[in-house]
CSV table of C-alpha atoms in Angstrom, one decimal:
chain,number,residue,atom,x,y,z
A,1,UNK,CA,25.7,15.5,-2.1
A,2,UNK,CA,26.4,12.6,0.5
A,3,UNK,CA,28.9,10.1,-1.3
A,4,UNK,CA,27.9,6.1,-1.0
A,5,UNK,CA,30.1,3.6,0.5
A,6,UNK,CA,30.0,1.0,-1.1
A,7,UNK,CA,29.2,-2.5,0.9
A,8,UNK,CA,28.5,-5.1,-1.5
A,9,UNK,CA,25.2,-7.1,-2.5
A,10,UNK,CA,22.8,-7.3,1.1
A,11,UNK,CA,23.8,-10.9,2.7
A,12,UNK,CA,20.9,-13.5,2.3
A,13,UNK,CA,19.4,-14.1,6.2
A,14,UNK,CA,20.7,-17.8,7.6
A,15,UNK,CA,17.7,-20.2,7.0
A,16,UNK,CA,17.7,-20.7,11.1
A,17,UNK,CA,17.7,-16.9,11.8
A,18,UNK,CA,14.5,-15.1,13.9
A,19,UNK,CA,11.6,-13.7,11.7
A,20,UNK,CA,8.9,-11.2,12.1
A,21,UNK,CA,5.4,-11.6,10.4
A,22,UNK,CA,4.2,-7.7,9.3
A,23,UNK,CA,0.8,-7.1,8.0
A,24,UNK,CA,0.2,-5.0,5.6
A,25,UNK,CA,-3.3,-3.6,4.7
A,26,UNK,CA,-3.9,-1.1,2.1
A,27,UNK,CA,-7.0,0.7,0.8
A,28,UNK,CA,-9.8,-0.4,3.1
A,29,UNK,CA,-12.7,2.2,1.7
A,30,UNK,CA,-15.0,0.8,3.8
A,31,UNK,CA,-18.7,1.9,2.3
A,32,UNK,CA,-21.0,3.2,5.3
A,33,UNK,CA,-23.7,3.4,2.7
A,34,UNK,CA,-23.4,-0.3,1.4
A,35,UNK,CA,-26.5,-2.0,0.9
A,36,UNK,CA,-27.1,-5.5,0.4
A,37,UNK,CA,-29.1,-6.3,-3.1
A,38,UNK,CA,-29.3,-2.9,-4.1
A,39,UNK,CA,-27.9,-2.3,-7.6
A,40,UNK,CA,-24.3,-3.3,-8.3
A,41,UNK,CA,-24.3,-3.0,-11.8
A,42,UNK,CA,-25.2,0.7,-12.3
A,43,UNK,CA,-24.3,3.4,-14.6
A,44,UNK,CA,-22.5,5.6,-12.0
A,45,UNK,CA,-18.6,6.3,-10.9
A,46,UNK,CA,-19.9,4.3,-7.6
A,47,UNK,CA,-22.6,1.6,-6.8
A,48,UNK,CA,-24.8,-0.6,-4.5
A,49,UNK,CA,-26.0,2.2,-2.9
A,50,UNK,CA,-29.4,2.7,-2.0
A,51,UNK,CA,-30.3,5.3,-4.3
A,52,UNK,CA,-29.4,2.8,-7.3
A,53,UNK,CA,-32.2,0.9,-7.0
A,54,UNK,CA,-32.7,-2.6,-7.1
A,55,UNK,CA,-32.0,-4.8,-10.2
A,56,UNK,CA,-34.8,-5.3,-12.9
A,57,UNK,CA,-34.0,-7.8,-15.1
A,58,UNK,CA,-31.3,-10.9,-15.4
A,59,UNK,CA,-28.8,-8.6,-17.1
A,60,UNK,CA,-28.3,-6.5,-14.1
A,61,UNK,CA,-26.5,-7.7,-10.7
A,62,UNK,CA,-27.3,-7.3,-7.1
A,63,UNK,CA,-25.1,-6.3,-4.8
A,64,UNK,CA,-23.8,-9.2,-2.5
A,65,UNK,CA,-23.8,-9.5,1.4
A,66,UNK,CA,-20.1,-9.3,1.2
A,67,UNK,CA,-19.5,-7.3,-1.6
A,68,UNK,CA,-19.5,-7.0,-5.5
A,69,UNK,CA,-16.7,-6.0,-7.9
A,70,UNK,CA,-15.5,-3.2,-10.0
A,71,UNK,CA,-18.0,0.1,-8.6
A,72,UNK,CA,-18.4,-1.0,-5.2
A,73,UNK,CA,-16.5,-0.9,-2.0
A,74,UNK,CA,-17.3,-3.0,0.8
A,75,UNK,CA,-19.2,-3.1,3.8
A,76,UNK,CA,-17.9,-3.0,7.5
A,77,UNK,CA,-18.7,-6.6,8.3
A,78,UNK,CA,-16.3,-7.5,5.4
A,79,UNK,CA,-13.4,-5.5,7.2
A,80,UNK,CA,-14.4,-6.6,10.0
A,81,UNK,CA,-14.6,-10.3,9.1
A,82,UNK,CA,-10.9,-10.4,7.6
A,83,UNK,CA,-10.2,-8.5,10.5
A,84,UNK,CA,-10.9,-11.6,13.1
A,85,UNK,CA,-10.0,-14.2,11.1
A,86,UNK,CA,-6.5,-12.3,11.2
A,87,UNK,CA,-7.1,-11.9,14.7
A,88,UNK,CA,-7.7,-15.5,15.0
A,89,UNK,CA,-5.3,-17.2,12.7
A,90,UNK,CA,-2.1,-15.2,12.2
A,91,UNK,CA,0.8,-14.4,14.4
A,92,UNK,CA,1.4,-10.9,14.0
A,93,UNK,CA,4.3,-8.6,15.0
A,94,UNK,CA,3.2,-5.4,13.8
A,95,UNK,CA,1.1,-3.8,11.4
A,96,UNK,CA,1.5,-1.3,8.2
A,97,UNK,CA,-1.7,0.6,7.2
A,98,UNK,CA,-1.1,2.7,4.3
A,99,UNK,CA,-3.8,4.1,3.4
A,100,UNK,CA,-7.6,5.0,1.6
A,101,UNK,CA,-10.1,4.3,4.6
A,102,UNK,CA,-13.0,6.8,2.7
A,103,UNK,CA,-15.2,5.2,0.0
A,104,UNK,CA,-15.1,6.0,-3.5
A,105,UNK,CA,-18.4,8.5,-3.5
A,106,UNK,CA,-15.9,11.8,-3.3
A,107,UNK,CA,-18.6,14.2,-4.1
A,108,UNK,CA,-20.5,12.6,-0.8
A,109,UNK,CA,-17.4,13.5,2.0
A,110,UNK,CA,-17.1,16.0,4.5
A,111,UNK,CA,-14.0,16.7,6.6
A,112,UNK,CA,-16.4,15.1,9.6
A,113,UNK,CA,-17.4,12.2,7.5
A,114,UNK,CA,-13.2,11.7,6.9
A,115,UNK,CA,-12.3,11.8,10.3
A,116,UNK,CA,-15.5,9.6,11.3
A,117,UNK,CA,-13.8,6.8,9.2
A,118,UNK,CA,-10.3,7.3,10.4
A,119,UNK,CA,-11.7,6.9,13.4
A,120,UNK,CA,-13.7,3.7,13.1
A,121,UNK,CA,-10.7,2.7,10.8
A,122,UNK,CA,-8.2,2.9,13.8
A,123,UNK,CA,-10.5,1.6,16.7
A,124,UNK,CA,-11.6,-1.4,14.4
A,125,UNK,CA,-7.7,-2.3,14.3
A,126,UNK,CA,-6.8,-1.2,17.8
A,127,UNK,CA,-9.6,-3.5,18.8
A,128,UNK,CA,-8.8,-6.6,16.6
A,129,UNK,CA,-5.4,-6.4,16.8
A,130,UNK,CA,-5.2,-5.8,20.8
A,131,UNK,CA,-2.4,-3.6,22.8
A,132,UNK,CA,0.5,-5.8,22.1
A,133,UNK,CA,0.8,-5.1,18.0
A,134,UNK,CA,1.9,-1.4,17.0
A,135,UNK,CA,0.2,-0.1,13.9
A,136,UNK,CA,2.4,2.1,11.8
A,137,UNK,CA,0.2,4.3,10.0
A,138,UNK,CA,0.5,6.2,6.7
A,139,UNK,CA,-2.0,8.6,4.9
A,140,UNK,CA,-3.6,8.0,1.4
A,141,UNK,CA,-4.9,10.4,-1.1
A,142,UNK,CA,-8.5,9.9,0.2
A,143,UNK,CA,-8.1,11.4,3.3
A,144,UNK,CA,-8.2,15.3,1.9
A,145,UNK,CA,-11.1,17.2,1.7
A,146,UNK,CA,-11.9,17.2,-0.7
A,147,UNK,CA,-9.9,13.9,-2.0
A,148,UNK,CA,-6.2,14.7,-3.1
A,149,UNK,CA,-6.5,18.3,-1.7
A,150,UNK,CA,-3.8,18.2,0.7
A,151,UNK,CA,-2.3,22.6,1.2
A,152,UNK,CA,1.1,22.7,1.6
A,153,UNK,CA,2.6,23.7,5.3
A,154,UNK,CA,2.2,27.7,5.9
A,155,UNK,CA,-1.8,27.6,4.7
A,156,UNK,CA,-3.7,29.4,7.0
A,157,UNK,CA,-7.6,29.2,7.8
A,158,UNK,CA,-10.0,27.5,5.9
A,159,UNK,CA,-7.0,26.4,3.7
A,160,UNK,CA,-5.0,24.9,6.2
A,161,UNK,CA,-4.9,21.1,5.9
A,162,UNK,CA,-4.1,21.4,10.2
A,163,UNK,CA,-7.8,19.8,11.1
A,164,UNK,CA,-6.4,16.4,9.3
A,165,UNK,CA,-3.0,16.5,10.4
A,166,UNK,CA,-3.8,17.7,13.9
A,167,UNK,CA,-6.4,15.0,14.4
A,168,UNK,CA,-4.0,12.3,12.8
A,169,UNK,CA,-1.4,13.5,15.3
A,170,UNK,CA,-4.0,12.6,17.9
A,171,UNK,CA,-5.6,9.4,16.6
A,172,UNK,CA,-2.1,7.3,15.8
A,173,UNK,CA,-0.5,8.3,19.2
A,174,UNK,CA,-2.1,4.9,20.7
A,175,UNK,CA,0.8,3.7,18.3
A,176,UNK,CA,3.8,6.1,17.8
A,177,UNK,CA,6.0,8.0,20.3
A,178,UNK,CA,5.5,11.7,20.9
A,179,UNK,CA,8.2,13.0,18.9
A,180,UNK,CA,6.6,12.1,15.7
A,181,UNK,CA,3.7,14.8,16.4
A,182,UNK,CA,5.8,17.3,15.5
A,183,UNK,CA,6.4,16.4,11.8
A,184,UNK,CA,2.9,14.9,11.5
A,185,UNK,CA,1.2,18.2,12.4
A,186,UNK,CA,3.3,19.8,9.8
A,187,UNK,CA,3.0,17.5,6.9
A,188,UNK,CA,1.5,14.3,7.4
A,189,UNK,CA,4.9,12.0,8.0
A,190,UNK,CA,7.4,11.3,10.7
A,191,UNK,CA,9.7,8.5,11.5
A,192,UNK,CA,10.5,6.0,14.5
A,193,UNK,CA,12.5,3.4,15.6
A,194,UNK,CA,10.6,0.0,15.4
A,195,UNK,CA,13.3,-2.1,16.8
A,196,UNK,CA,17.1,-1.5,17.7
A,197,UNK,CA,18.7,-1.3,14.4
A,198,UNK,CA,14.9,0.0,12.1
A,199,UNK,CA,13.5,2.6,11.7
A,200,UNK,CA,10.2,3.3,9.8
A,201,UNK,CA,9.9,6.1,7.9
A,202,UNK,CA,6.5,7.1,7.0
A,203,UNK,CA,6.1,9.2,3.9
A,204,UNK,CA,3.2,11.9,2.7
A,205,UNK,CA,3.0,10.5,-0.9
A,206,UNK,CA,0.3,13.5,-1.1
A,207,UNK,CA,3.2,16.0,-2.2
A,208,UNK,CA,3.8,13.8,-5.2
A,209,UNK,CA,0.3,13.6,-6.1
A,210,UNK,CA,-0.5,14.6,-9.6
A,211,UNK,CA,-4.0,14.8,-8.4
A,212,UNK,CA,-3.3,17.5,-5.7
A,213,UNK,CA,-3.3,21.2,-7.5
A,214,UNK,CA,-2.1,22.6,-4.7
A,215,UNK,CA,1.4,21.3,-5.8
A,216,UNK,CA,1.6,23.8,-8.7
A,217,UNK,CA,2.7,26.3,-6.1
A,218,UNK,CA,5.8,24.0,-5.5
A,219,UNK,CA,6.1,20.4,-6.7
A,220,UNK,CA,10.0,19.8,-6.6
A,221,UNK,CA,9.9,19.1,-2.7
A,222,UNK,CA,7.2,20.6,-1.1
A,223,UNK,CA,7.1,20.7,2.8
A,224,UNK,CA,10.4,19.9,2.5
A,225,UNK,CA,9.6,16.2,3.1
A,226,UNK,CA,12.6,14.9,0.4
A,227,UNK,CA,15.1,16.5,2.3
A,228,UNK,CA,13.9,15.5,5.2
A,229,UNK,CA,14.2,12.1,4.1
A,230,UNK,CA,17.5,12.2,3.3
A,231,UNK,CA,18.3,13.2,6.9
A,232,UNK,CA,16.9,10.5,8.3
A,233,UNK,CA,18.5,8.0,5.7
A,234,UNK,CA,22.1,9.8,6.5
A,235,UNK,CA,21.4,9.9,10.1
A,236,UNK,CA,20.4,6.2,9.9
A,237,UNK,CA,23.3,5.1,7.7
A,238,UNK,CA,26.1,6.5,10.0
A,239,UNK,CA,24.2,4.5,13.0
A,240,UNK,CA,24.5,1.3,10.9
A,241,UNK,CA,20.6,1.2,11.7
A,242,UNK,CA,18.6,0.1,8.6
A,243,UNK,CA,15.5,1.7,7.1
A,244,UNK,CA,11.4,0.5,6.0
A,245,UNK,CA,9.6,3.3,3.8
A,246,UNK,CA,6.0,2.9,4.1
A,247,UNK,CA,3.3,5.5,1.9
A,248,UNK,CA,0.4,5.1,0.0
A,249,UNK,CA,0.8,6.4,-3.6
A,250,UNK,CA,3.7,4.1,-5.0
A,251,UNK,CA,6.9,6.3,-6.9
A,252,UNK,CA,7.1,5.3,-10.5
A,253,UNK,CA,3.3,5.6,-11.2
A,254,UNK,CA,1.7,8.1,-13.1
A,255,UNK,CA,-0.2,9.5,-10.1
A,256,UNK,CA,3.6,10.7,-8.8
A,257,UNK,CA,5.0,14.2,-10.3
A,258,UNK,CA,7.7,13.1,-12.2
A,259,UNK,CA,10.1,15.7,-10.2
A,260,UNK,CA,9.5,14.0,-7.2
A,261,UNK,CA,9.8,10.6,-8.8
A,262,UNK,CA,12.7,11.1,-10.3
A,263,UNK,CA,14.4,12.7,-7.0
A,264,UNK,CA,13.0,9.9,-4.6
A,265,UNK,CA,14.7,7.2,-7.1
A,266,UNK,CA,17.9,9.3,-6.8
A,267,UNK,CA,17.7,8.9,-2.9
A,268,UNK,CA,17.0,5.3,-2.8
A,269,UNK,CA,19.5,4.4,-4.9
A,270,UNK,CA,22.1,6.4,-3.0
A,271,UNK,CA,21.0,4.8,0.4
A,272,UNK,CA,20.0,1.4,-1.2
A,273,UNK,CA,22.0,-0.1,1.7
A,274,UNK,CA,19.9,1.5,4.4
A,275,UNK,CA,16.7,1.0,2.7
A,276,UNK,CA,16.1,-2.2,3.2
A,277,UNK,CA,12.0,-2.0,2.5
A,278,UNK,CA,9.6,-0.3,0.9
A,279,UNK,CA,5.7,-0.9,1.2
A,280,UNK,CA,2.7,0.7,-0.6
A,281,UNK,CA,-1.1,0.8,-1.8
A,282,UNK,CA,-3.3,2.9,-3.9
A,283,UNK,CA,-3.1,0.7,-7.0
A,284,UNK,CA,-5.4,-1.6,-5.8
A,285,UNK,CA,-3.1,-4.1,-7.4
A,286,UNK,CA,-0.6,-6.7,-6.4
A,287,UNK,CA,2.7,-5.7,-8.0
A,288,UNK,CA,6.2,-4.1,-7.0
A,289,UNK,CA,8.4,-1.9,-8.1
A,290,UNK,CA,11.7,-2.5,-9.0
A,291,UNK,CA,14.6,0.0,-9.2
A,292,UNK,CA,17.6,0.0,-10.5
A,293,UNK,CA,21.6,2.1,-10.3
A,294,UNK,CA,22.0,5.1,-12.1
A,295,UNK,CA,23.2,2.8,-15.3
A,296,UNK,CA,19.5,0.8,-15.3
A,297,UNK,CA,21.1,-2.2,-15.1
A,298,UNK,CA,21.4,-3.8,-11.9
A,299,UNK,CA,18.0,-4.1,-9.4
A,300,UNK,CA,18.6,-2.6,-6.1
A,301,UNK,CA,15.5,-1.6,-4.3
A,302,UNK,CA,12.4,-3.0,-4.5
A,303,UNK,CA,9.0,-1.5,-3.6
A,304,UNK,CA,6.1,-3.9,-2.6
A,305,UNK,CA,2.4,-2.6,-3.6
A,306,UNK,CA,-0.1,-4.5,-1.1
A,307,UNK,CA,-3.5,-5.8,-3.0
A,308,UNK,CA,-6.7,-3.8,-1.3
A,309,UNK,CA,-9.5,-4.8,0.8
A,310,UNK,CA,-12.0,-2.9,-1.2
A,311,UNK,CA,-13.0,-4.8,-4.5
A,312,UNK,CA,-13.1,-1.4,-6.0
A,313,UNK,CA,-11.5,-1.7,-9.4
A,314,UNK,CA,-10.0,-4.5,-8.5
A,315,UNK,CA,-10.5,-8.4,-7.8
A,316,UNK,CA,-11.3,-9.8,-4.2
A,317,UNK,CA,-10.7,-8.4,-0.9
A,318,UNK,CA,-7.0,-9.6,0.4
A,319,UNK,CA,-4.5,-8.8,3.2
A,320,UNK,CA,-0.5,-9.1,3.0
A,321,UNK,CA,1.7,-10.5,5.8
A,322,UNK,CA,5.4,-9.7,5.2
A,323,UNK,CA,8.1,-12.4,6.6
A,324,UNK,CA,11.0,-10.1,7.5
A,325,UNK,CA,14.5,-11.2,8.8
A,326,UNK,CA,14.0,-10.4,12.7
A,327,UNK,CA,15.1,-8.5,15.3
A,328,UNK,CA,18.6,-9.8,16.2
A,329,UNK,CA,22.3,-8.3,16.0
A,330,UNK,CA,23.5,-7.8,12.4
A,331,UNK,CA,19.9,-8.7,11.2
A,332,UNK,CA,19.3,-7.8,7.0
A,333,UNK,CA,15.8,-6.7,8.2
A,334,UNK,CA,14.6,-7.6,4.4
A,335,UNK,CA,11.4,-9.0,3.1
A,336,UNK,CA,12.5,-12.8,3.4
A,337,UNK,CA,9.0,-13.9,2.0
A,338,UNK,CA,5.4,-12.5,1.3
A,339,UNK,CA,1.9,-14.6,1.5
A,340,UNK,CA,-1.6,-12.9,0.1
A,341,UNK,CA,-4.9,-14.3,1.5
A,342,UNK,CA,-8.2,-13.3,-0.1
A,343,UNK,CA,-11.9,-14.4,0.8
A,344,UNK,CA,-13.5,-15.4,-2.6
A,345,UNK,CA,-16.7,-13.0,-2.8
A,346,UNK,CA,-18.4,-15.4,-5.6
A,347,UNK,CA,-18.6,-18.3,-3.3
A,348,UNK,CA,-19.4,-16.2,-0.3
A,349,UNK,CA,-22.5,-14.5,-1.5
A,350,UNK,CA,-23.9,-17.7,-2.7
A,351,UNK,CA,-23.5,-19.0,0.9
A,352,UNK,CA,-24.9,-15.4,2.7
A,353,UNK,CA,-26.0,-16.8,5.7
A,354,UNK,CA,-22.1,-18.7,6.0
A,355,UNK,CA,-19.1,-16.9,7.9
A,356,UNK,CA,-16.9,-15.2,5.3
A,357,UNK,CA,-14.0,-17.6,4.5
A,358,UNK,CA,-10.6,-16.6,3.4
A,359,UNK,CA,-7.7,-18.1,2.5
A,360,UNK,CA,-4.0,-18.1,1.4
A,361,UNK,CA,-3.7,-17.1,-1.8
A,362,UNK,CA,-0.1,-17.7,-2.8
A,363,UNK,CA,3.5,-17.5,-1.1
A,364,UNK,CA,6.2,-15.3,-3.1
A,365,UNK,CA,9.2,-17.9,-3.8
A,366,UNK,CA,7.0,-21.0,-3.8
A,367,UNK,CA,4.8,-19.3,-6.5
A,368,UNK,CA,7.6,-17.9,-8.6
A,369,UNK,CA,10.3,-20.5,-8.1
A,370,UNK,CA,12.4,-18.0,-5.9
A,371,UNK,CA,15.5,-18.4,-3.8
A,372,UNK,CA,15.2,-15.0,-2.3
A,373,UNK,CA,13.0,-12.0,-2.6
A,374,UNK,CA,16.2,-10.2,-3.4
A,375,UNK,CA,15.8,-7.0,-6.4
A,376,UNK,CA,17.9,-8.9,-8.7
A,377,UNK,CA,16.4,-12.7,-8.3
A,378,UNK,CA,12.9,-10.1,-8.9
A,379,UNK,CA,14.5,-8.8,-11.8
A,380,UNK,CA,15.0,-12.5,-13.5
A,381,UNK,CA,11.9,-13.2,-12.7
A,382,UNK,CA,10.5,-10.6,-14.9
A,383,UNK,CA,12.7,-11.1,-17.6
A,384,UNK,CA,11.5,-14.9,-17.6
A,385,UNK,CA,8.0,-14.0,-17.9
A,386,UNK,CA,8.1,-12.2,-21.2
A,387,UNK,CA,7.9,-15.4,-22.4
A,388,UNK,CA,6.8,-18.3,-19.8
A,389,UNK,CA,3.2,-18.0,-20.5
A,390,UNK,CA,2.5,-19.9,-17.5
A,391,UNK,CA,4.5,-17.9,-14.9
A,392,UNK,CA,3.4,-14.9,-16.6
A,393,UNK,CA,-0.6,-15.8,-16.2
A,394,UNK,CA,-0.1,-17.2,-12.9
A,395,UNK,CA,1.5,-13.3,-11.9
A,396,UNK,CA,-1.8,-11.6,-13.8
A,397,UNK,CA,-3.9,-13.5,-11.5
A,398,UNK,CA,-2.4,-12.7,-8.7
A,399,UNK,CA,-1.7,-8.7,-10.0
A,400,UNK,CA,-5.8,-8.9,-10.0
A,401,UNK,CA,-6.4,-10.7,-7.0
A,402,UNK,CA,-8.6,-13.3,-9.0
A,403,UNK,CA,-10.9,-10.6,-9.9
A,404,UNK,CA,-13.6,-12.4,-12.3
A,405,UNK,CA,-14.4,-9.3,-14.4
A,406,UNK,CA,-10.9,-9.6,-15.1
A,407,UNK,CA,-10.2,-10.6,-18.8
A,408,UNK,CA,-7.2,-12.2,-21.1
A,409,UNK,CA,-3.9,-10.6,-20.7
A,410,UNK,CA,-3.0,-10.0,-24.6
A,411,UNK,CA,0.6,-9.4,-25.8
A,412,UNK,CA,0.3,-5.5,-25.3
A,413,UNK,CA,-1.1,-6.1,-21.9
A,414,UNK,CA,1.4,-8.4,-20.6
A,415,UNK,CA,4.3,-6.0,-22.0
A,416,UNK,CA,2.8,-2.9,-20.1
A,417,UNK,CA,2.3,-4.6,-17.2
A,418,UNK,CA,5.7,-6.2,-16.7
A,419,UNK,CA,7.1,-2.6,-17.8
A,420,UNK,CA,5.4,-1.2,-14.4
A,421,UNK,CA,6.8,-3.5,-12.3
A,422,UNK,CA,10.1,-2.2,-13.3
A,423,UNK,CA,9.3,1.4,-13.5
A,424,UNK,CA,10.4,3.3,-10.2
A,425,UNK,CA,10.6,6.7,-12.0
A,426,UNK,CA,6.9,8.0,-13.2
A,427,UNK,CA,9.0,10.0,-16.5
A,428,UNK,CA,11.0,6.3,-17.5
A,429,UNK,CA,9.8,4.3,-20.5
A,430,UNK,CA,12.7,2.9,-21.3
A,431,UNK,CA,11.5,-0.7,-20.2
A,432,UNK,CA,8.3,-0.5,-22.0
């Protein structure tokens, strides 16, 4: 085992210090087959298709020019829409994309119906976001054919995951330097310098996926990706060079073995001075994860889960930008502040013929009355919420981005909730 050194707590950034602004978006799932008034309310896993008909009575719901909640995903001019206005609005320094372009309909893909949305996916963000901003990809569980099937490295012919990673390889080079083929064709993740003194780190949170049976043949480490990890966390700590993990499926969720959980929390917490940032999706939610030293007591990582675009399951379509301490010497390169921004769907699709609008939705520390987005000033926050009803409900509405179908938060709903956020192992309960 590599012993820590202990440095002390990470020094808060001076107030006058050089930022960056990152976005992150998470969990696109842009619906080709989207169709404006068709059903919305239907009895299937996925609507506002074609082929559910169109609403018969005032009890059911049509589908909306910009979208509709819980069963459907969104269009493309919705992506695309957010997509100028960020174009158009917000200074941005690079990008993190982690994650779920393919719609919900899983029984409806094909590996050429995958790769057609990566595709559009990565042009639509090339295009928007122009040669200047670097996009630092990482893959979600909706990219295997079928979804969460994702072989492990040595599989050989019609089992071989290699037309995914090959083509991934291919697609992101626009972005990433050629080195990172070589772990990318292998299993889906790679790492590269972003700025003297960070490196990104992009993981394959598909060999954690509870959802992927192909992890019974080995779900401690497969592909080797944990190790690998560590050496580029030890290779980064003896530069003094600081880390950002980006991935799609967030540690400390049930959809992450508990092996693997449990290992990654051992490694961050062992390099919680390198790690200086950890981003994520698949939830669909706003939340973080929190985690702690081997004694559970003090915060010392903190994972940030970015809201989706797609309304699927989830509350209006919205977009992160990260403010991160900046590319100068002795930099902290951590998350100095976080803003959301959603377009309010309701509104919109009473208005079709109007531009989508969106908006800022709510700035970390101003919202939460924090100094710093430090783990331990997120911790306090936590703990004040089991009983501030109004910081607590103001959190829930965020967690949901607004989403209207969204109902009271009851006792046993705020404790589970607020248990997540401080879960970084999948197996812990001991914060429930």
């Amino acid at each position: 085992p590599l012993l820590r050194t202990e440095t002390g707590p990470v020094p808060t950034p001076s107030s006058g210090a050089p930022t960056l602004r990152v976005l992150h978006l998470s969990d696109t799932h842009v619906d080709p087959l989207y169709e404006e008034g068709s059903l919305a309310s239907c009895a299937e896993y996925v609507c506002c298709h074609a082929d559910d008909g169109r609403p018969r009575g005032p009890d059911q719901t049509a589908a909306g020019r910009w979208g509709f909640f819980e069963r459907c995903d969104i269009p493309a001019r919705t992506f695309e829409s957010m997509l100028r206005h960020i174009r158009d609005t917000q200074k941005i320094d690079y990008v993190i994309w982690t994650g779920d372009v393919v719609a919900h309909d899983i029984w409806n893909t094909s590996r050429e119906k995958t790769l057609a949305m990566i595709d559009y996916t990565a042009m639509s963000l090339a295009e928007y976001m122009g040669p200047n901003v670097l996009v630092y990809p990482a893959l979600g569980n909706h990219e295997g054919e079928p979804a969460n099937s994702f072989p492990l490295p040595g599989m050989e012919g019609n089992m071989s995951v290699s037309w995914l990673y090959d083509a991934l390889a291919d697609r992101w080079s626009k972005w990433l330097p050629k080195h990172t083929a070589t772990t990318l064709k292998r299993g889906g993740f790679y790492a590269t310098k972003a700025f003297p003194g960070l490196k990104i780190v992009s993981l394959n949170m598909n060999y954690c996926n509870s959802l992927n049976w192909w992890l019974l043949l080995d779900s401690t480490d497969p592909a080797e990706e944990l190790l690998w990890l560590v050496e580029q966390l030890h290779d980064s700590e003896s530069q003094g060079e600081k880390v950002h993990i980006i991935g799609h499926i967030p540690p400390g969720t049930r959809d992450c073995l508990q092996v693997w959980s449990e290992n990654y929390n051992k490694i961050i917490v062992r390099f919680q001075d390198t790690v200086r940032g950890q981003f994520f999706g698949h939830t669909h939610m706003d939340e973080l994860k929190l985690f702690y030293d081997d004694d559970d007591k003090r915060a010392v990582g903190v994972a940030y889960l970015a809201p989706s675009v797609t309304t699927f399951r989830s509350g209006h379509p919205a977009f992160r930008v990260y403010t991160i301490d900046g590319n100068y010497p002795n930099s902290t390169w951590t998350v100095v502040d976080h803003e959301t921004h959603i377009a309010n769907l309701t509104e919109a699709n009473n208005t079709p013929d109007d531009e989508l609008v969106w908006e800022l939705e709510y700035r970390a520390r101003s919202a939460y009355g924090m100094s710093s987005l430090q783990p331990q000033e997120w911790d306090s926050v936590l703990v004040k919420m089991r009983d501030d009803d109004e910081l607590f409900n103001r959190f829930y509405r965020y967690h949901s981005h607004h989403n209207p179908m969204e109902g009271n938060c009851s006792a046993a709903c705020r404790l589970k909730i607020l248990s997540e956020q401080k879960m970084s192992r999948s197996s812990d309960l001991q914060f429930c």
